[in-house]
Amino acid sequence: RFFHLTNAQSCNDCGAGTHFDSGSCVQCNGGSYCLGACNGTAPCPHGTYSTSPGGVNEASCTPCAPGKYQSNYGQVSCDDCPAGSYCPTSG
């Protein structure tokens, strides 16, 4: 869910970790990050995840641990590597 922070006049009023939605700056959801201003939201890249809302840049996304993977963008968790596969590095 969105958390309304301010009654912003425009997207330029939104800080990092937020984006403009229906007249307010709202926190980005987990699985994404927001650079602020008029940039909107960006999903965490594959191989990463974010459980916390309000990510401010791509570094807010955490790489999957060895033995886990994430092949989709914008996720809040990583999946276990399938049985019989080998996932030795993060991502």
JSON list of N, CA and C in Angstrom, two decimals, residues 7-76:
[
{"chain": "A", "resi": 7, "resn": "ASN", "atom": "N", "xyz": [0.96, 16.65, 0.68]},
{"chain": "A", "resi": 7, "resn": "ASN", "atom": "CA", "xyz": [0.12, 17.13, -0.40]},
{"chain": "A", "resi": 7, "resn": "ASN", "atom": "C", "xyz": [1.01, 17.96, -1.30]},
{"chain": "A", "resi": 8, "resn": "ALA", "atom": "N", "xyz": [1.69, 17.30, -2.20]},
{"chain": "A", "resi": 8, "resn": "ALA", "atom": "CA", "xyz": [2.67, 17.94, -3.07]},
{"chain": "A", "resi": 8, "resn": "ALA", "atom": "C", "xyz": [1.98, 18.74, -4.17]},
{"chain": "A", "resi": 9, "resn": "GLN", "atom": "N", "xyz": [2.64, 19.79, -4.59]},
{"chain": "A", "resi": 9, "resn": "GLN", "atom": "CA", "xyz": [2.14, 20.61, -5.69]},
{"chain": "A", "resi": 9, "resn": "GLN", "atom": "C", "xyz": [2.49, 20.00, -7.04]},
{"chain": "A", "resi": 10, "resn": "SER", "atom": "N", "xyz": [3.62, 19.33, -7.12]},
{"chain": "A", "resi": 10, "resn": "SER", "atom": "CA", "xyz": [4.05, 18.69, -8.36]},
{"chain": "A", "resi": 10, "resn": "SER", "atom": "C", "xyz": [5.03, 17.57, -8.03]},
{"chain": "A", "resi": 11, "resn": "CYS", "atom": "N", "xyz": [5.39, 16.81, -9.05]},
{"chain": "A", "resi": 11, "resn": "CYS", "atom": "CA", "xyz": [6.34, 15.73, -8.84]},
{"chain": "A", "resi": 11, "resn": "CYS", "atom": "C", "xyz": [7.70, 16.25, -8.39]},
{"chain": "A", "resi": 12, "resn": "ASN", "atom": "N", "xyz": [8.02, 17.50, -8.69]},
{"chain": "A", "resi": 12, "resn": "ASN", "atom": "CA", "xyz": [9.31, 18.07, -8.28]},
{"chain": "A", "resi": 12, "resn": "ASN", "atom": "C", "xyz": [9.45, 18.16, -6.77]},
{"chain": "A", "resi": 13, "resn": "ASP", "atom": "N", "xyz": [8.33, 18.09, -6.05]},
{"chain": "A", "resi": 13, "resn": "ASP", "atom": "CA", "xyz": [8.35, 18.19, -4.59]},
{"chain": "A", "resi": 13, "resn": "ASP", "atom": "C", "xyz": [8.71, 16.87, -3.92]},
{"chain": "A", "resi": 14, "resn": "CYS", "atom": "N", "xyz": [8.75, 15.78, -4.68]},
{"chain": "A", "resi": 14, "resn": "CYS", "atom": "CA", "xyz": [8.98, 14.46, -4.10]},
{"chain": "A", "resi": 14, "resn": "CYS", "atom": "C", "xyz": [10.47, 14.18, -3.93]},
{"chain": "A", "resi": 15, "resn": "GLY", "atom": "N", "xyz": [10.85, 13.72, -2.74]},
{"chain": "A", "resi": 15, "resn": "GLY", "atom": "CA", "xyz": [12.24, 13.40, -2.46]},
{"chain": "A", "resi": 15, "resn": "GLY", "atom": "C", "xyz": [12.56, 11.96, -2.83]},
{"chain": "A", "resi": 16, "resn": "ALA", "atom": "N", "xyz": [13.83, 11.61, -2.71]},
{"chain": "A", "resi": 16, "resn": "ALA", "atom": "CA", "xyz": [14.26, 10.24, -2.99]},
{"chain": "A", "resi": 16, "resn": "ALA", "atom": "C", "xyz": [13.50, 9.27, -2.08]},
{"chain": "A", "resi": 17, "resn": "GLY", "atom": "N", "xyz": [13.15, 8.13, -2.65]},
{"chain": "A", "resi": 17, "resn": "GLY", "atom": "CA", "xyz": [12.36, 7.14, -1.93]},
{"chain": "A", "resi": 17, "resn": "GLY", "atom": "C", "xyz": [10.86, 7.31, -2.09]},
{"chain": "A", "resi": 18, "resn": "THR", "atom": "N", "xyz": [10.47, 8.38, -2.82]},
{"chain": "A", "resi": 18, "resn": "THR", "atom": "CA", "xyz": [9.05, 8.65, -3.06]},
{"chain": "A", "resi": 18, "resn": "THR", "atom": "C", "xyz": [8.80, 8.94, -4.54]},
{"chain": "A", "resi": 19, "resn": "HIS", "atom": "N", "xyz": [7.54, 8.87, -4.93]},
{"chain": "A", "resi": 19, "resn": "HIS", "atom": "CA", "xyz": [7.13, 9.27, -6.27]},
{"chain": "A", "resi": 19, "resn": "HIS", "atom": "C", "xyz": [5.78, 9.97, -6.17]},
{"chain": "A", "resi": 20, "resn": "PHE", "atom": "N", "xyz": [5.40, 10.68, -7.20]},
{"chain": "A", "resi": 20, "resn": "PHE", "atom": "CA", "xyz": [4.18, 11.47, -7.24]},
{"chain": "A", "resi": 20, "resn": "PHE", "atom": "C", "xyz": [3.01, 10.61, -7.70]},
{"chain": "A", "resi": 21, "resn": "ASP", "atom": "N", "xyz": [1.94, 10.59, -6.92]},
{"chain": "A", "resi": 21, "resn": "ASP", "atom": "CA", "xyz": [0.76, 9.81, -7.27]},
{"chain": "A", "resi": 21, "resn": "ASP", "atom": "C", "xyz": [-0.48, 10.52, -6.76]},
{"chain": "A", "resi": 22, "resn": "SER", "atom": "N", "xyz": [-1.36, 10.93, -7.65]},
{"chain": "A", "resi": 22, "resn": "SER", "atom": "CA", "xyz": [-2.64, 11.56, -7.30]},
{"chain": "A", "resi": 22, "resn": "SER", "atom": "C", "xyz": [-2.49, 12.73, -6.34]},
{"chain": "A", "resi": 23, "resn": "GLY", "atom": "N", "xyz": [-1.53, 13.59, -6.59]},
{"chain": "A", "resi": 23, "resn": "GLY", "atom": "CA", "xyz": [-1.38, 14.80, -5.80]},
{"chain": "A", "resi": 23, "resn": "GLY", "atom": "C", "xyz": [-0.57, 14.65, -4.54]},
{"chain": "A", "resi": 24, "resn": "SER", "atom": "N", "xyz": [0.04, 13.50, -4.32]},
{"chain": "A", "resi": 24, "resn": "SER", "atom": "CA", "xyz": [0.85, 13.29, -3.12]},
{"chain": "A", "resi": 24, "resn": "SER", "atom": "C", "xyz": [2.16, 12.58, -3.47]},
{"chain": "A", "resi": 25, "resn": "CYS", "atom": "N", "xyz": [3.16, 12.81, -2.63]},
{"chain": "A", "resi": 25, "resn": "CYS", "atom": "CA", "xyz": [4.39, 12.03, -2.71]},
{"chain": "A", "resi": 25, "resn": "CYS", "atom": "C", "xyz": [4.18, 10.79, -1.85]},
{"chain": "A", "resi": 26, "resn": "VAL", "atom": "N", "xyz": [4.37, 9.63, -2.44]},
{"chain": "A", "resi": 26, "resn": "VAL", "atom": "CA", "xyz": [4.15, 8.37, -1.73]},
{"chain": "A", "resi": 26, "resn": "VAL", "atom": "C", "xyz": [5.42, 7.53, -1.77]},
{"chain": "A", "resi": 27, "resn": "GLN", "atom": "N", "xyz": [5.63, 6.74, -0.72]},
{"chain": "A", "resi": 27, "resn": "GLN", "atom": "CA", "xyz": [6.80, 5.87, -0.68]},
{"chain": "A", "resi": 27, "resn": "GLN", "atom": "C", "xyz": [6.73, 4.82, -1.78]},
{"chain": "A", "resi": 28, "resn": "CYS", "atom": "N", "xyz": [7.89, 4.47, -2.30]},
{"chain": "A", "resi": 28, "resn": "CYS", "atom": "CA", "xyz": [7.99, 3.35, -3.23]},
{"chain": "A", "resi": 28, "resn": "CYS", "atom": "C", "xyz": [7.69, 2.07, -2.47]},
{"chain": "A", "resi": 29, "resn": "ASN", "atom": "N", "xyz": [7.11, 1.12, -3.16]},
{"chain": "A", "resi": 29, "resn": "ASN", "atom": "CA", "xyz": [6.85, -0.19, -2.56]},
{"chain": "A", "resi": 29, "resn": "ASN", "atom": "C", "xyz": [8.13, -1.00, -2.50]},
{"chain": "A", "resi": 30, "resn": "GLY", "atom": "N", "xyz": [8.13, -2.05, -1.67]},
{"chain": "A", "resi": 30, "resn": "GLY", "atom": "CA", "xyz": [9.22, -3.00, -1.69]},
{"chain": "A", "resi": 30, "resn": "GLY", "atom": "C", "xyz": [9.38, -3.56, -3.10]},
{"chain": "A", "resi": 31, "resn": "GLY", "atom": "N", "xyz": [10.58, -3.94, -3.46]},
{"chain": "A", "resi": 31, "resn": "GLY", "atom": "CA", "xyz": [10.84, -4.45, -4.80]},
{"chain": "A", "resi": 31, "resn": "GLY", "atom": "C", "xyz": [11.14, -3.35, -5.81]},
{"chain": "A", "resi": 32, "resn": "SER", "atom": "N", "xyz": [11.15, -2.11, -5.34]},
{"chain": "A", "resi": 32, "resn": "SER", "atom": "CA", "xyz": [11.42, -0.99, -6.24]},
{"chain": "A", "resi": 32, "resn": "SER", "atom": "C", "xyz": [12.18, 0.11, -5.49]},
{"chain": "A", "resi": 33, "resn": "TYR", "atom": "N", "xyz": [12.58, 1.12, -6.24]},
{"chain": "A", "resi": 33, "resn": "TYR", "atom": "CA", "xyz": [13.21, 2.30, -5.64]},
{"chain": "A", "resi": 33, "resn": "TYR", "atom": "C", "xyz": [12.78, 3.52, -6.43]},
{"chain": "A", "resi": 34, "resn": "CYS", "atom": "N", "xyz": [12.91, 4.68, -5.82]},
{"chain": "A", "resi": 34, "resn": "CYS", "atom": "CA", "xyz": [12.51, 5.94, -6.45]},
{"chain": "A", "resi": 34, "resn": "CYS", "atom": "C", "xyz": [13.61, 6.96, -6.25]},
{"chain": "A", "resi": 35, "resn": "LEU", "atom": "N", "xyz": [14.03, 7.57, -7.33]},
{"chain": "A", "resi": 35, "resn": "LEU", "atom": "CA", "xyz": [15.08, 8.58, -7.27]},
{"chain": "A", "resi": 35, "resn": "LEU", "atom": "C", "xyz": [14.55, 9.93, -6.82]},
{"chain": "A", "resi": 36, "resn": "GLY", "atom": "N", "xyz": [13.23, 10.09, -6.77]},
{"chain": "A", "resi": 36, "resn": "GLY", "atom": "CA", "xyz": [12.62, 11.35, -6.37]},
{"chain": "A", "resi": 36, "resn": "GLY", "atom": "C", "xyz": [12.27, 12.21, -7.56]},
{"chain": "A", "resi": 37, "resn": "ALA", "atom": "N", "xyz": [11.73, 13.39, -7.27]},
{"chain": "A", "resi": 37, "resn": "ALA", "atom": "CA", "xyz": [11.27, 14.35, -8.28]},
{"chain": "A", "resi": 37, "resn": "ALA", "atom": "C", "xyz": [10.30, 13.67, -9.24]},
{"chain": "A", "resi": 38, "resn": "CYS", "atom": "N", "xyz": [10.52, 13.81, -10.53]},
{"chain": "A", "resi": 38, "resn": "CYS", "atom": "CA", "xyz": [9.57, 13.30, -11.53]},
{"chain": "A", "resi": 38, "resn": "CYS", "atom": "C", "xyz": [10.01, 11.97, -12.13]},
{"chain": "A", "resi": 39, "resn": "ASN", "atom": "N", "xyz": [10.88, 11.26, -11.45]},
{"chain": "A", "resi": 39, "resn": "ASN", "atom": "CA", "xyz": [11.44, 10.03, -12.01]},
{"chain": "A", "resi": 39, "resn": "ASN", "atom": "C", "xyz": [10.55, 8.80, -11.92]},
{"chain": "A", "resi": 40, "resn": "GLY", "atom": "N", "xyz": [9.55, 8.80, -11.05]},
{"chain": "A", "resi": 40, "resn": "GLY", "atom": "CA", "xyz": [8.68, 7.63, -10.92]},
{"chain": "A", "resi": 40, "resn": "GLY", "atom": "C", "xyz": [9.39, 6.51, -10.20]},
{"chain": "A", "resi": 41, "resn": "THR", "atom": "N", "xyz": [8.87, 5.29, -10.36]},
{"chain": "A", "resi": 41, "resn": "THR", "atom": "CA", "xyz": [9.46, 4.14, -9.69]},
{"chain": "A", "resi": 41, "resn": "THR", "atom": "C", "xyz": [10.28, 3.30, -10.67]},
{"chain": "A", "resi": 42, "resn": "ALA", "atom": "N", "xyz": [11.25, 2.60, -10.14]},
{"chain": "A", "resi": 42, "resn": "ALA", "atom": "CA", "xyz": [12.07, 1.67, -10.93]},
{"chain": "A", "resi": 42, "resn": "ALA", "atom": "C", "xyz": [12.11, 0.35, -10.19]},
{"chain": "A", "resi": 43, "resn": "PRO", "atom": "N", "xyz": [11.95, -0.77, -10.89]},
{"chain": "A", "resi": 43, "resn": "PRO", "atom": "CA", "xyz": [12.00, -2.07, -10.20]},
{"chain": "A", "resi": 43, "resn": "PRO", "atom": "C", "xyz": [13.42, -2.48, -9.87]},
{"chain": "A", "resi": 44, "resn": "CYS", "atom": "N", "xyz": [13.57, -3.21, -8.77]},
{"chain": "A", "resi": 44, "resn": "CYS", "atom": "CA", "xyz": [14.87, -3.81, -8.49]},
{"chain": "A", "resi": 44, "resn": "CYS", "atom": "C", "xyz": [15.22, -4.75, -9.65]},
{"chain": "A", "resi": 45, "resn": "PRO", "atom": "N", "xyz": [16.48, -4.76, -10.08]},
{"chain": "A", "resi": 45, "resn": "PRO", "atom": "CA", "xyz": [16.85, -5.62, -11.21]},
{"chain": "A", "resi": 45, "resn": "PRO", "atom": "C", "xyz": [16.82, -7.10, -10.84]},
{"chain": "A", "resi": 46, "resn": "HIS", "atom": "N", "xyz": [16.80, -7.96, -11.86]},
{"chain": "A", "resi": 46, "resn": "HIS", "atom": "CA", "xyz": [16.83, -9.39, -11.58]},
{"chain": "A", "resi": 46, "resn": "HIS", "atom": "C", "xyz": [18.11, -9.70, -10.82]},
{"chain": "A", "resi": 47, "resn": "GLY", "atom": "N", "xyz": [18.03, -10.73, -9.98]},
{"chain": "A", "resi": 47, "resn": "GLY", "atom": "CA", "xyz": [19.17, -11.08, -9.14]},
{"chain": "A", "resi": 47, "resn": "GLY", "atom": "C", "xyz": [19.19, -10.32, -7.83]},
{"chain": "A", "resi": 48, "resn": "THR", "atom": "N", "xyz": [18.19, -9.42, -7.63]},
{"chain": "A", "resi": 48, "resn": "THR", "atom": "CA", "xyz": [18.11, -8.63, -6.41]},
{"chain": "A", "resi": 48, "resn": "THR", "atom": "C", "xyz": [16.66, -8.61, -5.91]},
{"chain": "A", "resi": 49, "resn": "TYR", "atom": "N", "xyz": [16.49, -8.08, -4.68]},
{"chain": "A", "resi": 49, "resn": "TYR", "atom": "CA", "xyz": [15.16, -7.92, -4.10]},
{"chain": "A", "resi": 49, "resn": "TYR", "atom": "C", "xyz": [15.21, -6.79, -3.08]},
{"chain": "A", "resi": 50, "resn": "SER", "atom": "N", "xyz": [14.05, -6.34, -2.64]},
{"chain": "A", "resi": 50, "resn": "SER", "atom": "CA", "xyz": [13.96, -5.35, -1.58]},
{"chain": "A", "resi": 50, "resn": "SER", "atom": "C", "xyz": [12.66, -5.56, -0.83]},
{"chain": "A", "resi": 51, "resn": "THR", "atom": "N", "xyz": [12.75, -5.79, 0.47]},
{"chain": "A", "resi": 51, "resn": "THR", "atom": "CA", "xyz": [11.55, -5.96, 1.28]},
{"chain": "A", "resi": 51, "resn": "THR", "atom": "C", "xyz": [11.05, -4.64, 1.85]},
{"chain": "A", "resi": 52, "resn": "SER", "atom": "N", "xyz": [11.91, -3.65, 1.89]},
{"chain": "A", "resi": 52, "resn": "SER", "atom": "CA", "xyz": [11.56, -2.38, 2.53]},
{"chain": "A", "resi": 52, "resn": "SER", "atom": "C", "xyz": [11.02, -1.37, 1.53]},
{"chain": "A", "resi": 53, "resn": "PRO", "atom": "N", "xyz": [9.96, -0.66, 1.91]},
{"chain": "A", "resi": 53, "resn": "PRO", "atom": "CA", "xyz": [9.49, 0.44, 1.07]},
{"chain": "A", "resi": 53, "resn": "PRO", "atom": "C", "xyz": [10.43, 1.64, 1.20]},
{"chain": "A", "resi": 54, "resn": "GLY", "atom": "N", "xyz": [10.37, 2.53, 0.23]},
{"chain": "A", "resi": 54, "resn": "GLY", "atom": "CA", "xyz": [11.13, 3.77, 0.31]},
{"chain": "A", "resi": 54, "resn": "GLY", "atom": "C", "xyz": [12.56, 3.69, -0.17]},
{"chain": "A", "resi": 55, "resn": "GLY", "atom": "N", "xyz": [12.90, 2.69, -1.00]},
{"chain": "A", "resi": 55, "resn": "GLY", "atom": "CA", "xyz": [14.25, 2.61, -1.54]},
{"chain": "A", "resi": 55, "resn": "GLY", "atom": "C", "xyz": [14.60, 3.85, -2.34]},
{"chain": "A", "resi": 56, "resn": "VAL", "atom": "N", "xyz": [15.83, 4.34, -2.20]},
{"chain": "A", "resi": 56, "resn": "VAL", "atom": "CA", "xyz": [16.22, 5.61, -2.83]},
{"chain": "A", "resi": 56, "resn": "VAL", "atom": "C", "xyz": [17.05, 5.46, -4.10]},
{"chain": "A", "resi": 57, "resn": "ASN", "atom": "N", "xyz": [17.64, 4.27, -4.31]},
{"chain": "A", "resi": 57, "resn": "ASN", "atom": "CA", "xyz": [18.42, 4.02, -5.52]},
{"chain": "A", "resi": 57, "resn": "ASN", "atom": "C", "xyz": [18.60, 2.51, -5.68]},
{"chain": "A", "resi": 58, "resn": "GLU", "atom": "N", "xyz": [19.27, 2.12, -6.76]},
{"chain": "A", "resi": 58, "resn": "GLU", "atom": "CA", "xyz": [19.42, 0.69, -7.04]},
{"chain": "A", "resi": 58, "resn": "GLU", "atom": "C", "xyz": [20.19, -0.03, -5.93]},
{"chain": "A", "resi": 59, "resn": "ALA", "atom": "N", "xyz": [21.04, 0.68, -5.22]},
{"chain": "A", "resi": 59, "resn": "ALA", "atom": "CA", "xyz": [21.78, 0.07, -4.11]},
{"chain": "A", "resi": 59, "resn": "ALA", "atom": "C", "xyz": [20.84, -0.31, -2.96]},
{"chain": "A", "resi": 60, "resn": "SER", "atom": "N", "xyz": [19.61, 0.17, -2.98]},
{"chain": "A", "resi": 60, "resn": "SER", "atom": "CA", "xyz": [18.61, -0.22, -1.98]},
{"chain": "A", "resi": 60, "resn": "SER", "atom": "C", "xyz": [18.14, -1.66, -2.21]},
{"chain": "A", "resi": 61, "resn": "CYS", "atom": "N", "xyz": [18.43, -2.21, -3.37]},
{"chain": "A", "resi": 61, "resn": "CYS", "atom": "CA", "xyz": [18.07, -3.59, -3.71]},
{"chain": "A", "resi": 61, "resn": "CYS", "atom": "C", "xyz": [19.21, -4.51, -3.29]},
{"chain": "A", "resi": 62, "resn": "THR", "atom": "N", "xyz": [18.88, -5.59, -2.61]},
{"chain": "A", "resi": 62, "resn": "THR", "atom": "CA", "xyz": [19.86, -6.51, -2.05]},
{"chain": "A", "resi": 62, "resn": "THR", "atom": "C", "xyz": [20.08, -7.69, -3.00]},
{"chain": "A", "resi": 63, "resn": "PRO", "atom": "N", "xyz": [21.34, -8.04, -3.29]},
{"chain": "A", "resi": 63, "resn": "PRO", "atom": "CA", "xyz": [21.59, -9.22, -4.13]},
{"chain": "A", "resi": 63, "resn": "PRO", "atom": "C", "xyz": [21.11, -10.49, -3.43]},
{"chain": "A", "resi": 64, "resn": "CYS", "atom": "N", "xyz": [20.61, -11.42, -4.20]},
{"chain": "A", "resi": 64, "resn": "CYS", "atom": "CA", "xyz": [20.22, -12.72, -3.65]},
{"chain": "A", "resi": 64, "resn": "CYS", "atom": "C", "xyz": [21.46, -13.43, -3.12]},
{"chain": "A", "resi": 65, "resn": "ALA", "atom": "N", "xyz": [21.29, -14.15, -2.03]},
{"chain": "A", "resi": 65, "resn": "ALA", "atom": "CA", "xyz": [22.40, -14.89, -1.42]},
{"chain": "A", "resi": 65, "resn": "ALA", "atom": "C", "xyz": [22.75, -16.11, -2.27]},
{"chain": "A", "resi": 66, "resn": "PRO", "atom": "N", "xyz": [23.98, -16.63, -2.12]},
{"chain": "A", "resi": 66, "resn": "PRO", "atom": "CA", "xyz": [24.31, -17.88, -2.80]},
{"chain": "A", "resi": 66, "resn": "PRO", "atom": "C", "xyz": [23.29, -18.96, -2.45]},
{"chain": "A", "resi": 67, "resn": "GLY", "atom": "N", "xyz": [22.90, -19.74, -3.46]},
{"chain": "A", "resi": 67, "resn": "GLY", "atom": "CA", "xyz": [21.87, -20.77, -3.27]},
{"chain": "A", "resi": 67, "resn": "GLY", "atom": "C", "xyz": [20.47, -20.26, -3.53]},
{"chain": "A", "resi": 68, "resn": "LYS", "atom": "N", "xyz": [20.36, -18.96, -3.83]},
{"chain": "A", "resi": 68, "resn": "LYS", "atom": "CA", "xyz": [19.06, -18.35, -4.15]},
{"chain": "A", "resi": 68, "resn": "LYS", "atom": "C", "xyz": [19.21, -17.60, -5.46]},
{"chain": "A", "resi": 69, "resn": "TYR", "atom": "N", "xyz": [18.08, -17.30, -6.09]},
{"chain": "A", "resi": 69, "resn": "TYR", "atom": "CA", "xyz": [18.10, -16.55, -7.35]},
{"chain": "A", "resi": 69, "resn": "TYR", "atom": "C", "xyz": [16.81, -15.77, -7.49]},
{"chain": "A", "resi": 70, "resn": "GLN", "atom": "N", "xyz": [16.82, -14.81, -8.40]},
{"chain": "A", "resi": 70, "resn": "GLN", "atom": "CA", "xyz": [15.61, -14.08, -8.76]},
{"chain": "A", "resi": 70, "resn": "GLN", "atom": "C", "xyz": [15.73, -13.69, -10.22]},
{"chain": "A", "resi": 71, "resn": "SER", "atom": "N", "xyz": [14.88, -14.27, -11.06]},
{"chain": "A", "resi": 71, "resn": "SER", "atom": "CA", "xyz": [14.96, -14.01, -12.50]},
{"chain": "A", "resi": 71, "resn": "SER", "atom": "C", "xyz": [14.00, -12.90, -12.93]},
{"chain": "A", "resi": 72, "resn": "ASN", "atom": "N", "xyz": [13.19, -12.39, -12.02]},
{"chain": "A", "resi": 72, "resn": "ASN", "atom": "CA", "xyz": [12.23, -11.34, -12.35]},
{"chain": "A", "resi": 72, "resn": "ASN", "atom": "C", "xyz": [12.66, -10.00, -11.75]},
{"chain": "A", "resi": 73, "resn": "TYR", "atom": "N", "xyz": [12.12, -8.94, -12.30]},
{"chain": "A", "resi": 73, "resn": "TYR", "atom": "CA", "xyz": [12.36, -7.60, -11.80]},
{"chain": "A", "resi": 73, "resn": "TYR", "atom": "C", "xyz": [11.33, -7.25, -10.73]},
{"chain": "A", "resi": 74, "resn": "GLY", "atom": "N", "xyz": [11.69, -6.34, -9.81]},
{"chain": "A", "resi": 74, "resn": "GLY", "atom": "CA", "xyz": [10.74, -5.79, -8.86]},
{"chain": "A", "resi": 74, "resn": "GLY", "atom": "C", "xyz": [10.23, -6.75, -7.82]},
{"chain": "A", "resi": 75, "resn": "GLN", "atom": "N", "xyz": [11.10, -7.59, -7.28]},
{"chain": "A", "resi": 75, "resn": "GLN", "atom": "CA", "xyz": [10.66, -8.62, -6.34]},
{"chain": "A", "resi": 75, "resn": "GLN", "atom": "C", "xyz": [11.02, -8.28, -4.89]},
{"chain": "A", "resi": 76, "resn": "VAL", "atom": "N", "xyz": [10.29, -8.89, -3.95]},
{"chain": "A", "resi": 76, "resn": "VAL", "atom": "CA", "xyz": [10.51, -8.67, -2.53]},
{"chain": "A", "resi": 76, "resn": "VAL", "atom": "C", "xyz": [11.21, -9.85, -1.86]}
]
